[in-house]
Amino acid sequence: MQSAPAGESMRAGHPVQPSQRMPPLSALRECLSFQADEPPQSFLSRLFGVHPIAREARRSFSGALAELAVMESLSALGSEWTVVHSVPVAGHKQDDHRLVEHRVIDHLVIGPAGIFTLSVESHAGQALWVGERTFIADGERLDHLAKADETGRAVTRLLGSALAAAGVALEIVVTPCVVVDAPATLEVRQRPGRIQVVTARSFSAWLTGLPRLISPTVLEEVVAVAVAASSWPSSPLDHLDTEADAHERRAEFERLRLRVSSARLRRLLWTGLGVVVSYGAVIVNLGGLTALELTSALGR
């Protein structure tokens, strides 16, 4: 897999070059932000395995796990595939006293099987049901499909215009993908048009198993246009990290994930110890009974 940033933006008055664009990892950033305001755990809390994640950060913690699972899946793609991170599809400007907010695609994937937009959604442990126009998670109807369709249309329009301007004669087809992490079940009753709903674990295998639709020569031209900053709206994203910043955030999150695993293990150990002590107390009590009393107790 080739990783290529896209889009040029402004940060603190200085242009952020395409080579500095990193994956958004929005949930991971939010989780660490919540945790930064959380006081350190006490010795007893650590000893008894109290959950180290603040309650308001637990949803974003799950989302961060989904983001990292997708990143791992993308890293398994071969060299024919290019991944463009944090692609802006709408600018952020003042227009007739109206503020137009930016929108950013998590990942744009381009390869032999076509062009794919990825929207990462966290639904760990949930039952998912997908219909032609419906996405339901544990009984709650969500708008993932509508957002994915809107994103796919935006990329089709923007990338199509950029290719035409570059003289590349290609009618592109963009496949929007909703990538979900670790659901309990995923039932796709009816495929929602051109949108694909795939788990993070199976995404790379599904993608590489698709038939080739773009020749190597045309693919090279498409990638060259897709990674150009001029192909996308300028968007002053204030959350862009340098590579060093991104690695530090990942390392901080990994330390947090280790604390969560350690706390879970301690809770299991205390639970197991409680069971052992309870059985021990029962055995000790039974040991003090006479044979007649024991027979009578067991016969009740």
PDB file of C-alpha atoms in Angstrom:
ATOM      1  CA  MET A   1       0.000   0.000   0.000  1.00  0.00           C
ATOM      2  CA  GLN A   2       1.184   3.482  -0.838  1.00  0.00           C
ATOM      3  CA  SER A   3       0.133   6.189   1.590  1.00  0.00           C
ATOM      4  CA  ALA A   4      -0.291   9.628   0.107  1.00  0.00           C
ATOM      5  CA  PRO A   5      -1.732  12.719   1.797  1.00  0.00           C
ATOM      6  CA  ALA A   6      -4.008  15.069  -0.093  1.00  0.00           C
ATOM      7  CA  GLY A   7      -5.115  18.648  -0.037  1.00  0.00           C
ATOM      8  CA  GLU A   8      -3.312  21.824   0.975  1.00  0.00           C
ATOM      9  CA  SER A   9      -4.542  23.795   3.921  1.00  0.00           C
ATOM     10  CA  MET A  10      -3.518  26.550   6.298  1.00  0.00           C
ATOM     11  CA  ARG A  11      -2.490  26.087   9.912  1.00  0.00           C
ATOM     12  CA  ALA A  12      -1.367  28.903  12.158  1.00  0.00           C
ATOM     13  CA  GLY A  13      -0.820  31.047   9.072  1.00  0.00           C
ATOM     14  CA  HIS A  14       1.481  28.562   7.377  1.00  0.00           C
ATOM     15  CA  PRO A  15       0.592  26.153   4.569  1.00  0.00           C
ATOM     16  CA  VAL A  16       0.395  22.507   5.536  1.00  0.00           C
ATOM     17  CA  GLN A  17       1.993  20.643   2.675  1.00  0.00           C
ATOM     18  CA  PRO A  18       0.446  17.417   1.323  1.00  0.00           C
ATOM     19  CA  SER A  19       3.325  15.376   2.742  1.00  0.00           C
ATOM     20  CA  GLN A  20       2.239  16.440   6.230  1.00  0.00           C
ATOM     21  CA  ARG A  21      -1.363  15.233   5.977  1.00  0.00           C
ATOM     22  CA  MET A  22      -1.987  12.350   8.370  1.00  0.00           C
ATOM     23  CA  PRO A  23      -5.016  10.104   9.014  1.00  0.00           C
ATOM     24  CA  PRO A  24      -7.659  12.070  10.971  1.00  0.00           C
ATOM     25  CA  LEU A  25      -8.104   9.624  13.896  1.00  0.00           C
ATOM     26  CA  SER A  26     -10.748  11.999  15.262  1.00  0.00           C
ATOM     27  CA  ALA A  27     -12.096   9.592  17.887  1.00  0.00           C
ATOM     28  CA  LEU A  28      -8.586   8.887  19.173  1.00  0.00           C
ATOM     29  CA  ARG A  29      -7.908  12.604  19.540  1.00  0.00           C
ATOM     30  CA  GLU A  30     -11.229  13.123  21.342  1.00  0.00           C
ATOM     31  CA  CYS A  31     -10.580  10.207  23.706  1.00  0.00           C
ATOM     32  CA  LEU A  32      -7.150  11.536  24.695  1.00  0.00           C
ATOM     33  CA  SER A  33      -8.612  15.019  25.149  1.00  0.00           C
ATOM     34  CA  PHE A  34     -11.226  13.692  27.601  1.00  0.00           C
ATOM     35  CA  GLN A  35      -8.601  11.657  29.445  1.00  0.00           C
ATOM     36  CA  ALA A  36      -6.325  14.672  29.802  1.00  0.00           C
ATOM     37  CA  ASP A  37      -8.929  16.223  32.142  1.00  0.00           C
ATOM     38  CA  GLU A  38      -9.276  13.038  34.209  1.00  0.00           C
ATOM     39  CA  PRO A  39      -7.387  12.946  37.569  1.00  0.00           C
ATOM     40  CA  PRO A  40      -4.912  10.069  38.073  1.00  0.00           C
ATOM     41  CA  GLN A  41      -6.366   6.867  39.493  1.00  0.00           C
ATOM     42  CA  SER A  42      -5.759   6.088  43.152  1.00  0.00           C
ATOM     43  CA  PHE A  43      -3.746   3.065  44.249  1.00  0.00           C
ATOM     44  CA  LEU A  44      -6.898   1.210  45.312  1.00  0.00           C
ATOM     45  CA  SER A  45      -8.617   1.947  41.985  1.00  0.00           C
ATOM     46  CA  ARG A  46      -5.657   0.489  40.120  1.00  0.00           C
ATOM     47  CA  LEU A  47      -5.445  -2.455  42.522  1.00  0.00           C
ATOM     48  CA  PHE A  48      -9.080  -3.451  42.054  1.00  0.00           C
ATOM     49  CA  GLY A  49      -9.107  -2.837  38.302  1.00  0.00           C
ATOM     50  CA  VAL A  50     -11.459   0.143  38.165  1.00  0.00           C
ATOM     51  CA  HIS A  51     -12.000   1.100  34.506  1.00  0.00           C
ATOM     52  CA  PRO A  52      -9.375   3.775  33.721  1.00  0.00           C
ATOM     53  CA  ILE A  53     -11.375   5.428  30.934  1.00  0.00           C
ATOM     54  CA  ALA A  54     -13.546   8.401  31.882  1.00  0.00           C
ATOM     55  CA  ARG A  55     -17.237   7.731  31.230  1.00  0.00           C
ATOM     56  CA  GLU A  56     -17.498  10.528  28.662  1.00  0.00           C
ATOM     57  CA  ALA A  57     -14.442   9.118  26.827  1.00  0.00           C
ATOM     58  CA  ARG A  58     -15.610   5.499  26.495  1.00  0.00           C
ATOM     59  CA  ARG A  59     -17.536   6.011  23.265  1.00  0.00           C
ATOM     60  CA  SER A  60     -14.583   7.774  21.651  1.00  0.00           C
ATOM     61  CA  PHE A  61     -12.256   5.039  22.988  1.00  0.00           C
ATOM     62  CA  SER A  62     -14.337   2.483  21.093  1.00  0.00           C
ATOM     63  CA  GLY A  63     -14.236   4.745  18.036  1.00  0.00           C
ATOM     64  CA  ALA A  64     -10.457   5.000  18.281  1.00  0.00           C
ATOM     65  CA  LEU A  65     -10.176   1.210  18.296  1.00  0.00           C
ATOM     66  CA  ALA A  66     -12.253   1.191  15.086  1.00  0.00           C
ATOM     67  CA  GLU A  67      -9.995   3.792  13.465  1.00  0.00           C
ATOM     68  CA  LEU A  68      -6.864   1.805  14.308  1.00  0.00           C
ATOM     69  CA  ALA A  69      -8.441  -1.446  13.076  1.00  0.00           C
ATOM     70  CA  VAL A  70      -9.126   0.185   9.706  1.00  0.00           C
ATOM     71  CA  MET A  71      -5.574   1.558   9.547  1.00  0.00           C
ATOM     72  CA  GLU A  72      -4.251  -1.953  10.176  1.00  0.00           C
ATOM     73  CA  SER A  73      -6.502  -3.335   7.436  1.00  0.00           C
ATOM     74  CA  LEU A  74      -5.336  -0.681   4.980  1.00  0.00           C
ATOM     75  CA  SER A  75      -1.692  -1.451   5.728  1.00  0.00           C
ATOM     76  CA  ALA A  76      -2.293  -4.989   4.436  1.00  0.00           C
ATOM     77  CA  LEU A  77      -3.056  -3.745   0.916  1.00  0.00           C
ATOM     78  CA  GLY A  78      -0.462  -4.354  -1.781  1.00  0.00           C
ATOM     79  CA  SER A  79       1.688  -1.846  -3.662  1.00  0.00           C
ATOM     80  CA  GLU A  80      -0.940  -1.356  -6.385  1.00  0.00           C
ATOM     81  CA  TRP A  81      -3.169   0.396  -3.873  1.00  0.00           C
ATOM     82  CA  THR A  82      -2.865   4.026  -2.798  1.00  0.00           C
ATOM     83  CA  VAL A  83      -4.517   5.440   0.308  1.00  0.00           C
ATOM     84  CA  VAL A  84      -5.098   9.192   0.595  1.00  0.00           C
ATOM     85  CA  HIS A  85      -5.876  10.379   4.128  1.00  0.00           C
ATOM     86  CA  SER A  86      -8.022  13.259   5.398  1.00  0.00           C
ATOM     87  CA  VAL A  87      -9.396  14.329   2.015  1.00  0.00           C
ATOM     88  CA  PRO A  88     -11.330  17.633   2.159  1.00  0.00           C
ATOM     89  CA  VAL A  89     -14.487  17.638   0.047  1.00  0.00           C
ATOM     90  CA  ALA A  90     -15.853  21.007   1.192  1.00  0.00           C
ATOM     91  CA  GLY A  91     -14.012  24.171   2.106  1.00  0.00           C
ATOM     92  CA  HIS A  92     -14.344  26.398   5.130  1.00  0.00           C
ATOM     93  CA  LYS A  93     -14.903  30.032   4.202  1.00  0.00           C
ATOM     94  CA  GLN A  94     -17.026  33.080   4.802  1.00  0.00           C
ATOM     95  CA  ASP A  95     -19.417  33.494   1.883  1.00  0.00           C
ATOM     96  CA  ASP A  96     -21.956  36.349   2.014  1.00  0.00           C
ATOM     97  CA  HIS A  97     -21.741  36.316   5.818  1.00  0.00           C
ATOM     98  CA  ARG A  98     -22.426  32.592   5.820  1.00  0.00           C
ATOM     99  CA  LEU A  99     -19.931  30.143   7.331  1.00  0.00           C
ATOM    100  CA  VAL A 100     -19.459  27.008   5.253  1.00  0.00           C
ATOM    101  CA  GLU A 101     -17.944  24.226   7.345  1.00  0.00           C
ATOM    102  CA  HIS A 102     -15.437  21.781   5.927  1.00  0.00           C
ATOM    103  CA  ARG A 103     -16.038  18.056   5.498  1.00  0.00           C
ATOM    104  CA  VAL A 104     -13.242  15.540   5.398  1.00  0.00           C
ATOM    105  CA  ILE A 105     -13.187  11.930   4.213  1.00  0.00           C
ATOM    106  CA  ASP A 106     -11.348   9.560   6.533  1.00  0.00           C
ATOM    107  CA  HIS A 107      -9.635   7.681   3.700  1.00  0.00           C
ATOM    108  CA  LEU A 108      -9.746   7.576  -0.092  1.00  0.00           C
ATOM    109  CA  VAL A 109      -8.527   4.247  -1.502  1.00  0.00           C
ATOM    110  CA  ILE A 110      -7.530   3.906  -5.167  1.00  0.00           C
ATOM    111  CA  GLY A 111      -6.440   0.682  -6.832  1.00  0.00           C
ATOM    112  CA  PRO A 112      -7.034  -1.817  -9.620  1.00  0.00           C
ATOM    113  CA  ALA A 113     -10.639  -2.428  -8.530  1.00  0.00           C
ATOM    114  CA  GLY A 114     -11.583   1.241  -8.558  1.00  0.00           C
ATOM    115  CA  ILE A 115     -11.989   4.219  -6.246  1.00  0.00           C
ATOM    116  CA  PHE A 116     -13.410   3.866  -2.736  1.00  0.00           C
ATOM    117  CA  THR A 117     -14.298   6.330   0.015  1.00  0.00           C
ATOM    118  CA  LEU A 118     -14.121   5.039   3.583  1.00  0.00           C
ATOM    119  CA  SER A 119     -16.284   6.207   6.477  1.00  0.00           C
ATOM    120  CA  VAL A 120     -15.167   4.545   9.720  1.00  0.00           C
ATOM    121  CA  GLU A 121     -17.921   3.796  12.255  1.00  0.00           C
ATOM    122  CA  SER A 122     -17.572   2.158  15.674  1.00  0.00           C
ATOM    123  CA  HIS A 123     -20.218  -0.450  16.521  1.00  0.00           C
ATOM    124  CA  ALA A 124     -18.271  -2.910  18.663  1.00  0.00           C
ATOM    125  CA  GLY A 125     -20.516  -5.601  20.120  1.00  0.00           C
ATOM    126  CA  GLN A 126     -23.651  -4.290  18.418  1.00  0.00           C
ATOM    127  CA  ALA A 127     -26.111  -6.095  16.146  1.00  0.00           C
ATOM    128  CA  LEU A 128     -26.149  -4.346  12.751  1.00  0.00           C
ATOM    129  CA  TRP A 129     -28.896  -4.629  10.153  1.00  0.00           C
ATOM    130  CA  VAL A 130     -28.536  -3.070   6.705  1.00  0.00           C
ATOM    131  CA  GLY A 131     -31.252  -2.578   4.102  1.00  0.00           C
ATOM    132  CA  GLU A 132     -31.472  -0.664   0.852  1.00  0.00           C
ATOM    133  CA  ARG A 133     -31.818   2.686   2.646  1.00  0.00           C
ATOM    134  CA  THR A 134     -31.557   1.643   6.264  1.00  0.00           C
ATOM    135  CA  PHE A 135     -28.723   1.159   8.737  1.00  0.00           C
ATOM    136  CA  ILE A 136     -29.794  -0.038  12.193  1.00  0.00           C
ATOM    137  CA  ALA A 137     -27.500  -0.632  15.177  1.00  0.00           C
ATOM    138  CA  ASP A 138     -29.087  -2.349  18.185  1.00  0.00           C
ATOM    139  CA  GLY A 139     -32.491  -1.081  17.081  1.00  0.00           C
ATOM    140  CA  GLU A 140     -31.352   2.513  16.470  1.00  0.00           C
ATOM    141  CA  ARG A 141     -31.690   3.881  12.945  1.00  0.00           C
ATOM    142  CA  LEU A 142     -28.580   5.812  11.855  1.00  0.00           C
ATOM    143  CA  ASP A 143     -27.745   8.008   8.848  1.00  0.00           C
ATOM    144  CA  HIS A 144     -24.461   6.298   7.872  1.00  0.00           C
ATOM    145  CA  LEU A 145     -25.740   5.376   4.401  1.00  0.00           C
ATOM    146  CA  ALA A 146     -26.902   8.884   3.521  1.00  0.00           C
ATOM    147  CA  LYS A 147     -23.589  10.397   4.631  1.00  0.00           C
ATOM    148  CA  ALA A 148     -21.577   7.788   2.725  1.00  0.00           C
ATOM    149  CA  ASP A 149     -23.618   8.406  -0.422  1.00  0.00           C
ATOM    150  CA  GLU A 150     -23.104  12.160  -0.105  1.00  0.00           C
ATOM    151  CA  THR A 151     -19.367  11.654   0.308  1.00  0.00           C
ATOM    152  CA  GLY A 152     -19.168   9.385  -2.732  1.00  0.00           C
ATOM    153  CA  ARG A 153     -20.997  11.944  -4.874  1.00  0.00           C
ATOM    154  CA  ALA A 154     -18.685  14.735  -3.708  1.00  0.00           C
ATOM    155  CA  VAL A 155     -15.571  12.738  -4.619  1.00  0.00           C
ATOM    156  CA  THR A 156     -17.061  11.771  -7.986  1.00  0.00           C
ATOM    157  CA  ARG A 157     -17.663  15.434  -8.759  1.00  0.00           C
ATOM    158  CA  LEU A 158     -14.345  16.812  -7.497  1.00  0.00           C
ATOM    159  CA  LEU A 159     -12.048  14.071  -8.746  1.00  0.00           C
ATOM    160  CA  GLY A 160     -13.921  13.849 -12.052  1.00  0.00           C
ATOM    161  CA  SER A 161     -13.398  17.579 -12.642  1.00  0.00           C
ATOM    162  CA  ALA A 162      -9.713  17.353 -11.679  1.00  0.00           C
ATOM    163  CA  LEU A 163      -9.153  14.401 -14.041  1.00  0.00           C
ATOM    164  CA  ALA A 164     -10.861  16.226 -16.898  1.00  0.00           C
ATOM    165  CA  ALA A 165      -8.705  19.305 -16.261  1.00  0.00           C
ATOM    166  CA  ALA A 166      -5.609  17.084 -16.358  1.00  0.00           C
ATOM    167  CA  GLY A 167      -6.684  15.595 -19.671  1.00  0.00           C
ATOM    168  CA  VAL A 168      -7.451  12.136 -18.283  1.00  0.00           C
ATOM    169  CA  ALA A 169     -10.410  10.731 -20.202  1.00  0.00           C
ATOM    170  CA  LEU A 170     -12.049   8.505 -17.594  1.00  0.00           C
ATOM    171  CA  GLU A 171     -15.594   8.324 -16.329  1.00  0.00           C
ATOM    172  CA  ILE A 172     -14.939   7.441 -12.727  1.00  0.00           C
ATOM    173  CA  VAL A 173     -17.146   5.341 -10.475  1.00  0.00           C
ATOM    174  CA  VAL A 174     -16.689   5.890  -6.747  1.00  0.00           C
ATOM    175  CA  THR A 175     -17.833   3.225  -4.292  1.00  0.00           C
ATOM    176  CA  PRO A 176     -18.689   4.616  -0.835  1.00  0.00           C
ATOM    177  CA  CYS A 177     -17.825   2.197   1.981  1.00  0.00           C
ATOM    178  CA  VAL A 178     -19.051   2.199   5.558  1.00  0.00           C
ATOM    179  CA  VAL A 179     -16.400   0.280   7.514  1.00  0.00           C
ATOM    180  CA  VAL A 180     -17.539  -0.991  10.915  1.00  0.00           C
ATOM    181  CA  ASP A 181     -15.395  -2.426  13.679  1.00  0.00           C
ATOM    182  CA  ALA A 182     -16.125  -5.647  15.581  1.00  0.00           C
ATOM    183  CA  PRO A 183     -19.944  -5.785  15.467  1.00  0.00           C
ATOM    184  CA  ALA A 184     -21.596  -8.725  17.222  1.00  0.00           C
ATOM    185  CA  THR A 185     -23.471  -9.446  13.982  1.00  0.00           C
ATOM    186  CA  LEU A 186     -23.723  -7.808  10.558  1.00  0.00           C
ATOM    187  CA  GLU A 187     -26.753  -8.692   8.455  1.00  0.00           C
ATOM    188  CA  VAL A 188     -26.896  -7.061   5.028  1.00  0.00           C
ATOM    189  CA  ARG A 189     -30.453  -7.906   4.050  1.00  0.00           C
ATOM    190  CA  GLN A 190     -30.324  -5.806   0.885  1.00  0.00           C
ATOM    191  CA  ARG A 191     -27.298  -3.989  -0.522  1.00  0.00           C
ATOM    192  CA  PRO A 192     -27.819  -0.212  -0.239  1.00  0.00           C
ATOM    193  CA  GLY A 193     -27.238   0.681  -3.900  1.00  0.00           C
ATOM    194  CA  ARG A 194     -23.579   1.282  -4.650  1.00  0.00           C
ATOM    195  CA  ILE A 195     -22.671   1.585  -0.953  1.00  0.00           C
ATOM    196  CA  GLN A 196     -20.743  -1.244   0.667  1.00  0.00           C
ATOM    197  CA  VAL A 197     -20.909  -2.061   4.385  1.00  0.00           C
ATOM    198  CA  VAL A 198     -17.846  -4.072   5.422  1.00  0.00           C
ATOM    199  CA  THR A 199     -16.125  -4.960   8.692  1.00  0.00           C
ATOM    200  CA  ALA A 200     -12.644  -3.590   9.343  1.00  0.00           C
ATOM    201  CA  ARG A 201     -11.287  -7.108   9.744  1.00  0.00           C
ATOM    202  CA  SER A 202     -12.470  -8.241   6.302  1.00  0.00           C
ATOM    203  CA  PHE A 203     -12.051  -5.003   4.369  1.00  0.00           C
ATOM    204  CA  SER A 204      -8.631  -5.555   2.794  1.00  0.00           C
ATOM    205  CA  ALA A 205      -9.466  -9.148   1.765  1.00  0.00           C
ATOM    206  CA  TRP A 206     -12.773  -7.993   0.268  1.00  0.00           C
ATOM    207  CA  LEU A 207     -11.089  -5.146  -1.609  1.00  0.00           C
ATOM    208  CA  THR A 208      -8.231  -7.179  -3.066  1.00  0.00           C
ATOM    209  CA  GLY A 209     -10.676  -9.903  -4.108  1.00  0.00           C
ATOM    210  CA  LEU A 210     -12.537  -7.558  -6.464  1.00  0.00           C
ATOM    211  CA  PRO A 211     -11.871  -7.772 -10.225  1.00  0.00           C
ATOM    212  CA  ARG A 212      -9.542  -5.291 -11.910  1.00  0.00           C
ATOM    213  CA  LEU A 213     -11.382  -2.365 -13.501  1.00  0.00           C
ATOM    214  CA  ILE A 214      -8.548   0.117 -14.094  1.00  0.00           C
ATOM    215  CA  SER A 215      -5.427  -0.579 -16.149  1.00  0.00           C
ATOM    216  CA  PRO A 216      -2.010   0.148 -14.571  1.00  0.00           C
ATOM    217  CA  THR A 217      -1.403   3.111 -16.893  1.00  0.00           C
ATOM    218  CA  VAL A 218      -4.740   4.786 -16.172  1.00  0.00           C
ATOM    219  CA  LEU A 219      -4.402   3.968 -12.476  1.00  0.00           C
ATOM    220  CA  GLU A 220      -1.098   5.845 -12.355  1.00  0.00           C
ATOM    221  CA  GLU A 221      -2.756   8.896 -13.927  1.00  0.00           C
ATOM    222  CA  VAL A 222      -5.687   8.780 -11.497  1.00  0.00           C
ATOM    223  CA  VAL A 223      -3.386   8.530  -8.476  1.00  0.00           C
ATOM    224  CA  ALA A 224      -1.256  11.443  -9.704  1.00  0.00           C
ATOM    225  CA  VAL A 225      -4.361  13.651  -9.848  1.00  0.00           C
ATOM    226  CA  ALA A 226      -5.856  12.349  -6.573  1.00  0.00           C
ATOM    227  CA  VAL A 227      -2.769  13.172  -4.508  1.00  0.00           C
ATOM    228  CA  ALA A 228      -2.467  16.701  -5.927  1.00  0.00           C
ATOM    229  CA  ALA A 229      -3.487  19.445  -3.505  1.00  0.00           C
ATOM    230  CA  SER A 230      -5.171  21.361  -6.329  1.00  0.00           C
ATOM    231  CA  SER A 231      -7.713  18.554  -6.837  1.00  0.00           C
ATOM    232  CA  TRP A 232      -9.479  19.270  -3.541  1.00  0.00           C
ATOM    233  CA  PRO A 233     -10.923  22.314  -1.771  1.00  0.00           C
ATOM    234  CA  SER A 234      -8.601  24.282   0.444  1.00  0.00           C
ATOM    235  CA  SER A 235      -9.558  23.578   4.026  1.00  0.00           C
ATOM    236  CA  PRO A 236      -7.926  25.171   7.093  1.00  0.00           C
ATOM    237  CA  LEU A 237      -8.044  22.090   9.297  1.00  0.00           C
ATOM    238  CA  ASP A 238      -6.777  23.094  12.690  1.00  0.00           C
ATOM    239  CA  HIS A 239      -6.441  19.478  13.835  1.00  0.00           C
ATOM    240  CA  LEU A 240      -3.717  18.433  11.396  1.00  0.00           C
ATOM    241  CA  ASP A 241      -0.800  16.727  13.078  1.00  0.00           C
ATOM    242  CA  THR A 242       2.760  16.380  11.943  1.00  0.00           C
ATOM    243  CA  GLU A 243       4.044  12.826  11.632  1.00  0.00           C
ATOM    244  CA  ALA A 244       5.810  13.177  14.984  1.00  0.00           C
ATOM    245  CA  ASP A 245       2.592  14.415  16.622  1.00  0.00           C
ATOM    246  CA  ALA A 246       0.631  11.500  15.163  1.00  0.00           C
ATOM    247  CA  HIS A 247       3.139   8.933  16.409  1.00  0.00           C
ATOM    248  CA  GLU A 248       3.098  10.477  19.881  1.00  0.00           C
ATOM    249  CA  ARG A 249      -0.708  10.345  19.993  1.00  0.00           C
ATOM    250  CA  ARG A 250      -0.674   6.729  18.879  1.00  0.00           C
ATOM    251  CA  ALA A 251       1.896   5.870  21.551  1.00  0.00           C
ATOM    252  CA  GLU A 252      -0.155   7.653  24.223  1.00  0.00           C
ATOM    253  CA  PHE A 253      -3.286   5.788  23.160  1.00  0.00           C
ATOM    254  CA  GLU A 254      -1.436   2.453  23.223  1.00  0.00           C
ATOM    255  CA  ARG A 255      -0.399   3.157  26.805  1.00  0.00           C
ATOM    256  CA  LEU A 256      -4.036   3.873  27.618  1.00  0.00           C
ATOM    257  CA  ARG A 257      -5.144   0.665  25.914  1.00  0.00           C
ATOM    258  CA  LEU A 258      -2.625  -1.310  27.999  1.00  0.00           C
ATOM    259  CA  ARG A 259      -4.083   0.234  31.161  1.00  0.00           C
ATOM    260  CA  VAL A 260      -7.573  -0.840  30.067  1.00  0.00           C
ATOM    261  CA  SER A 261      -6.368  -4.409  29.428  1.00  0.00           C
ATOM    262  CA  SER A 262      -4.538  -4.499  32.753  1.00  0.00           C
ATOM    263  CA  ALA A 263      -7.626  -3.266  34.631  1.00  0.00           C
ATOM    264  CA  ARG A 264      -9.794  -5.900  32.920  1.00  0.00           C
ATOM    265  CA  LEU A 265      -7.331  -8.624  33.945  1.00  0.00           C
ATOM    266  CA  ARG A 266      -7.313  -7.433  37.569  1.00  0.00           C
ATOM    267  CA  ARG A 267     -11.137  -7.497  37.676  1.00  0.00           C
ATOM    268  CA  LEU A 268     -11.113 -11.056  36.349  1.00  0.00           C
ATOM    269  CA  LEU A 269      -8.527 -12.091  38.938  1.00  0.00           C
ATOM    270  CA  TRP A 270     -10.521 -10.541  41.794  1.00  0.00           C
ATOM    271  CA  THR A 271     -13.680 -12.217  40.507  1.00  0.00           C
ATOM    272  CA  GLY A 272     -11.907 -15.572  40.336  1.00  0.00           C
ATOM    273  CA  LEU A 273     -10.472 -15.070  43.804  1.00  0.00           C
ATOM    274  CA  GLY A 274     -13.954 -14.291  45.120  1.00  0.00           C
ATOM    275  CA  VAL A 275     -15.314 -17.529  43.665  1.00  0.00           C
ATOM    276  CA  VAL A 276     -12.446 -19.552  45.188  1.00  0.00           C
ATOM    277  CA  VAL A 277     -12.940 -17.959  48.617  1.00  0.00           C
ATOM    278  CA  SER A 278     -16.688 -18.596  48.474  1.00  0.00           C
ATOM    279  CA  TYR A 279     -16.220 -22.268  47.618  1.00  0.00           C
ATOM    280  CA  GLY A 280     -13.562 -22.526  50.312  1.00  0.00           C
ATOM    281  CA  ALA A 281     -15.941 -21.122  52.908  1.00  0.00           C
ATOM    282  CA  VAL A 282     -18.613 -23.616  51.863  1.00  0.00           C
ATOM    283  CA  ILE A 283     -16.157 -26.505  52.137  1.00  0.00           C
ATOM    284  CA  VAL A 284     -14.956 -25.342  55.572  1.00  0.00           C
ATOM    285  CA  ASN A 285     -18.529 -25.068  56.812  1.00  0.00           C
ATOM    286  CA  LEU A 286     -19.393 -28.495  55.468  1.00  0.00           C
ATOM    287  CA  GLY A 287     -16.263 -29.901  57.067  1.00  0.00           C
ATOM    288  CA  GLY A 288     -17.571 -28.942  60.513  1.00  0.00           C
ATOM    289  CA  LEU A 289     -20.756 -30.972  60.142  1.00  0.00           C
ATOM    290  CA  THR A 290     -21.193 -34.483  61.356  1.00  0.00           C
ATOM    291  CA  ALA A 291     -21.929 -37.194  58.813  1.00  0.00           C
ATOM    292  CA  LEU A 292     -25.604 -37.199  59.832  1.00  0.00           C
ATOM    293  CA  GLU A 293     -25.861 -33.391  59.573  1.00  0.00           C
ATOM    294  CA  LEU A 294     -24.062 -33.392  56.201  1.00  0.00           C
ATOM    295  CA  THR A 295     -26.439 -36.052  54.802  1.00  0.00           C
ATOM    296  CA  SER A 296     -29.408 -34.072  56.073  1.00  0.00           C
ATOM    297  CA  ALA A 297     -28.076 -30.785  54.549  1.00  0.00           C
ATOM    298  CA  LEU A 298     -27.443 -32.318  51.162  1.00  0.00           C
ATOM    299  CA  GLY A 299     -30.842 -33.974  51.122  1.00  0.00           C
ATOM    300  CA  ARG A 300     -32.739 -30.701  51.495  1.00  0.00           C
TER     301      ARG A 300
END
